Structures are given as C-alpha cells and as structure tokens.
PDB file of C-alpha atoms in Angstrom:
ATOM      1  CA  MET A   1     -36.043  35.505  47.137  1.00 39.00           C
ATOM      2  CA  ARG A   2     -37.204  39.074  47.588  1.00 42.00           C
ATOM      3  CA  PRO A   3     -36.322  41.610  44.903  1.00 42.00           C
ATOM      4  CA  LEU A   4     -33.718  44.149  45.886  1.00 46.00           C
ATOM      5  CA  LEU A   5     -34.514  47.747  45.048  1.00 47.00           C
ATOM      6  CA  VAL A   6     -31.782  50.304  44.818  1.00 49.00           C
ATOM      7  CA  VAL A   7     -32.022  54.002  45.664  1.00 48.00           C
ATOM      8  CA  ILE A   8     -28.954  56.130  44.921  1.00 50.00           C
ATOM      9  CA  LEU A   9     -28.875  59.283  46.977  1.00 52.00           C
ATOM     10  CA  LEU A  10     -26.565  62.201  46.314  1.00 53.00           C
ATOM     11  CA  LEU A  11     -26.302  64.665  49.186  1.00 53.00           C
ATOM     12  CA  ALA A  12     -24.672  68.060  48.821  1.00 56.00           C
ATOM     13  CA  SER A  13     -24.354  70.126  51.939  1.00 53.00           C
ATOM     14  CA  PHE A  14     -23.728  73.807  52.166  1.00 54.00           C
ATOM     15  CA  ALA A  15     -22.344  75.855  55.030  1.00 54.00           C
ATOM     16  CA  CYS A  16     -24.429  78.560  56.590  1.00 51.00           C
ATOM     17  CA  ARG A  17     -24.526  80.473  59.799  1.00 51.00           C
ATOM     18  CA  GLN A  18     -27.294  82.266  61.652  1.00 47.00           C
ATOM     19  CA  LYS A  19     -27.128  86.080  61.949  1.00 49.00           C
ATOM     20  CA  GLU A  20     -30.094  87.879  63.481  1.00 49.00           C
ATOM     21  CA  ALA A  21     -32.548  85.235  62.243  1.00 52.00           C
ATOM     22  CA  ALA A  22     -31.289  85.468  58.667  1.00 57.00           C
ATOM     23  CA  VAL A  23     -29.200  82.833  56.949  1.00 58.00           C
ATOM     24  CA  VAL A  24     -25.866  84.206  55.733  1.00 58.00           C
ATOM     25  CA  VAL A  25     -23.832  82.128  53.326  1.00 56.00           C
ATOM     26  CA  PRO A  26     -20.115  82.926  53.308  1.00 58.00           C
ATOM     27  CA  PRO A  27     -18.623  83.894  49.879  1.00 60.00           C
ATOM     28  CA  ASN A  28     -16.826  80.548  49.447  1.00 60.00           C
ATOM     29  CA  PRO A  29     -18.468  78.109  51.899  1.00 60.00           C
ATOM     30  CA  PRO A  30     -16.907  74.692  52.227  1.00 64.00           C
ATOM     31  CA  MET A  31     -18.932  72.096  50.361  1.00 71.00           C
ATOM     32  CA  ARG A  32     -19.269  68.465  51.367  1.00 80.00           C
ATOM     33  CA  THR A  33     -20.810  65.997  48.992  1.00 85.00           C
ATOM     34  CA  ALA A  34     -22.003  62.592  50.177  1.00 87.00           C
ATOM     35  CA  THR A  35     -22.972  59.883  47.711  1.00 88.00           C
ATOM     36  CA  MET A  36     -24.798  56.789  48.909  1.00 89.00           C
ATOM     37  CA  SER A  37     -26.060  53.714  47.095  1.00 88.00           C
ATOM     38  CA  ILE A  38     -28.572  51.892  49.238  1.00 89.00           C
ATOM     39  CA  VAL A  39     -30.877  48.887  48.914  1.00 89.00           C
ATOM     40  CA  VAL A  40     -34.470  49.173  50.132  1.00 90.00           C
ATOM     41  CA  THR A  41     -37.456  46.813  50.101  1.00 89.00           C
ATOM     42  CA  ASP A  42     -40.005  49.401  48.895  1.00 90.00           C
ATOM     43  CA  THR A  43     -38.570  52.119  46.655  1.00 89.00           C
ATOM     44  CA  PRO A  44     -41.642  54.422  46.423  1.00 90.00           C
ATOM     45  CA  THR A  45     -41.970  54.504  50.219  1.00 92.00           C
ATOM     46  CA  ALA A  46     -38.205  55.010  50.672  1.00 91.00           C
ATOM     47  CA  VAL A  47     -38.277  57.945  48.228  1.00 91.00           C
ATOM     48  CA  GLU A  48     -41.132  59.548  50.235  1.00 93.00           C
ATOM     49  CA  GLN A  49     -39.236  59.051  53.502  1.00 93.00           C
ATOM     50  CA  LEU A  50     -35.997  60.500  52.062  1.00 92.00           C
ATOM     51  CA  ILE A  51     -37.834  63.554  50.700  1.00 92.00           C
ATOM     52  CA  ALA A  52     -39.426  64.091  54.128  1.00 94.00           C
ATOM     53  CA  THR A  53     -35.984  63.690  55.771  1.00 92.00           C
ATOM     54  CA  ALA A  54     -34.466  66.336  53.492  1.00 89.00           C
ATOM     55  CA  GLU A  55     -37.314  68.799  54.321  1.00 91.00           C
ATOM     56  CA  GLN A  56     -37.105  68.049  58.073  1.00 92.00           C
ATOM     57  CA  THR A  57     -33.355  68.856  58.114  1.00 88.00           C
ATOM     58  CA  GLY A  58     -33.800  72.158  56.320  1.00 87.00           C
ATOM     59  CA  GLY A  59     -32.825  70.853  52.912  1.00 87.00           C
ATOM     60  CA  ARG A  60     -34.613  70.058  49.667  1.00 88.00           C
ATOM     61  CA  VAL A  61     -34.681  67.550  46.820  1.00 89.00           C
ATOM     62  CA  THR A  62     -33.142  69.179  43.744  1.00 88.00           C
ATOM     63  CA  ALA A  63     -33.610  66.197  41.427  1.00 88.00           C
ATOM     64  CA  ALA A  64     -35.476  62.897  41.484  1.00 89.00           C
ATOM     65  CA  HIS A  65     -35.748  60.136  38.959  1.00 89.00           C
ATOM     66  CA  VAL A  66     -37.731  56.908  39.493  1.00 89.00           C
ATOM     67  CA  TRP A  67     -37.830  54.157  36.869  1.00 88.00           C
ATOM     68  CA  ARG A  68     -38.390  50.431  36.390  1.00 88.00           C
ATOM     69  CA  GLU A  69     -35.540  48.246  35.195  1.00 88.00           C
ATOM     70  CA  ASN A  70     -35.603  44.471  34.824  1.00 88.00           C
ATOM     71  CA  GLY A  71     -38.757  44.312  36.979  1.00 86.00           C
ATOM     72  CA  ARG A  72     -37.261  46.395  39.782  1.00 85.00           C
ATOM     73  CA  VAL A  73     -38.101  49.957  40.758  1.00 87.00           C
ATOM     74  CA  ARG A  74     -35.011  52.124  40.993  1.00 88.00           C
ATOM     75  CA  ALA A  75     -34.545  55.763  41.933  1.00 90.00           C
ATOM     76  CA  THR A  76     -31.911  58.485  42.045  1.00 89.00           C
ATOM     77  CA  LEU A  77     -32.336  61.500  44.345  1.00 89.00           C
ATOM     78  CA  THR A  78     -30.213  64.617  44.653  1.00 89.00           C
ATOM     79  CA  VAL A  79     -30.666  66.310  48.002  1.00 88.00           C
ATOM     80  CA  ARG A  80     -29.143  69.542  49.307  1.00 87.00           C
ATOM     81  CA  VAL A  81     -29.004  69.966  53.062  1.00 86.00           C
ATOM     82  CA  PRO A  82     -27.191  72.482  55.317  1.00 84.00           C
ATOM     83  CA  SER A  83     -23.734  71.294  56.444  1.00 82.00           C
ATOM     84  CA  PRO A  84     -24.797  71.003  60.139  1.00 84.00           C
ATOM     85  CA  ALA A  85     -27.546  68.584  59.056  1.00 86.00           C
ATOM     86  CA  LEU A  86     -25.427  66.306  56.887  1.00 87.00           C
ATOM     87  CA  THR A  87     -24.539  63.763  59.601  1.00 88.00           C
ATOM     88  CA  GLU A  88     -28.162  63.640  60.740  1.00 90.00           C
ATOM     89  CA  THR A  89     -29.403  63.177  57.191  1.00 90.00           C
ATOM     90  CA  LEU A  90     -26.882  60.387  56.496  1.00 90.00           C
ATOM     91  CA  SER A  91     -28.038  58.580  59.651  1.00 93.00           C
ATOM     92  CA  ALA A  92     -31.679  58.862  58.583  1.00 92.00           C
ATOM     93  CA  VAL A  93     -30.762  57.467  55.123  1.00 91.00           C
ATOM     94  CA  ARG A  94     -29.048  54.486  56.741  1.00 93.00           C
ATOM     95  CA  LYS A  95     -32.255  53.759  58.742  1.00 93.00           C
ATOM     96  CA  VAL A  96     -34.316  53.674  55.574  1.00 91.00           C
ATOM     97  CA  ALA A  97     -31.865  51.279  53.881  1.00 90.00           C
ATOM     98  CA  SER A  98     -31.979  47.511  54.131  1.00 90.00           C
ATOM     99  CA  SER A  99     -28.227  47.777  53.335  1.00 89.00           C
ATOM    100  CA  VAL A 100     -25.748  50.412  52.249  1.00 90.00           C
ATOM    101  CA  GLU A 101     -23.876  49.317  49.126  1.00 88.00           C
ATOM    102  CA  GLU A 102     -21.604  52.395  48.864  1.00 89.00           C
ATOM    103  CA  GLU A 103     -21.014  55.643  50.787  1.00 90.00           C
ATOM    104  CA  THR A 104     -18.500  58.424  50.051  1.00 88.00           C
ATOM    105  CA  ILE A 105     -18.084  61.870  51.478  1.00 86.00           C
ATOM    106  CA  GLU A 106     -15.930  64.503  49.736  1.00 84.00           C
ATOM    107  CA  GLU A 107     -15.083  68.031  50.773  1.00 80.00           C
ATOM    108  CA  GLU A 108     -14.393  70.801  48.265  1.00 74.00           C
TER     109      GLU A 108
END
C-alpha cells in the first residue's frame, strides 16, 4: 500500500482591474476564499508545482509549512491569487492531486 501524503491548500483571491497598465484595487473588493485538502503521491514535488502555479497565475505563496508526521510528509500552503485566476488555479491544484478530500469556496 502506498503512503498517502496530504497537502492542504488555502487560496484567497482578490479582485483587481486593469487601468492604463496599472492594477487598481477597489476600496472594498469582493474576496473569495477557497480551501482544499488534497492527497498527493509526492509532497515536495506537489509543493513546488503549486508554488509555480501560484506565480504563473499572478499570485504568490504567503505561507508554507512542510513537516513529517507518522512517517508521512505533509504540507500546508496559503496562496493569494487574483480573482480572475481563481478557477484556473483550482483546476491546476486538482491536476496535481491524486484525490481531492475537501474543497470549499466562500465569498466575503
């Protein structure tokens, strides 16, 4: 039986709009927060792929924690991406996962 490795990914998106090549953030932009718990076969590789995905979609990793528990490598990532990239980012996370254990999306 292969060990299951869990990566928990928290995604917070922020609204922005383009104006003369500058990003303008409205005073109270709507926020959407997605939380995913995924299982991967190689946690360190998955973490690298998810960091690259965040950067490719115009976002960034704001927190990362990787640890070993009961012989398994686990990780928690907090990623912020622009609202227009949230759907694309979630799709990319699903592709990295062997399975998605939990997924929630909230809007504030």
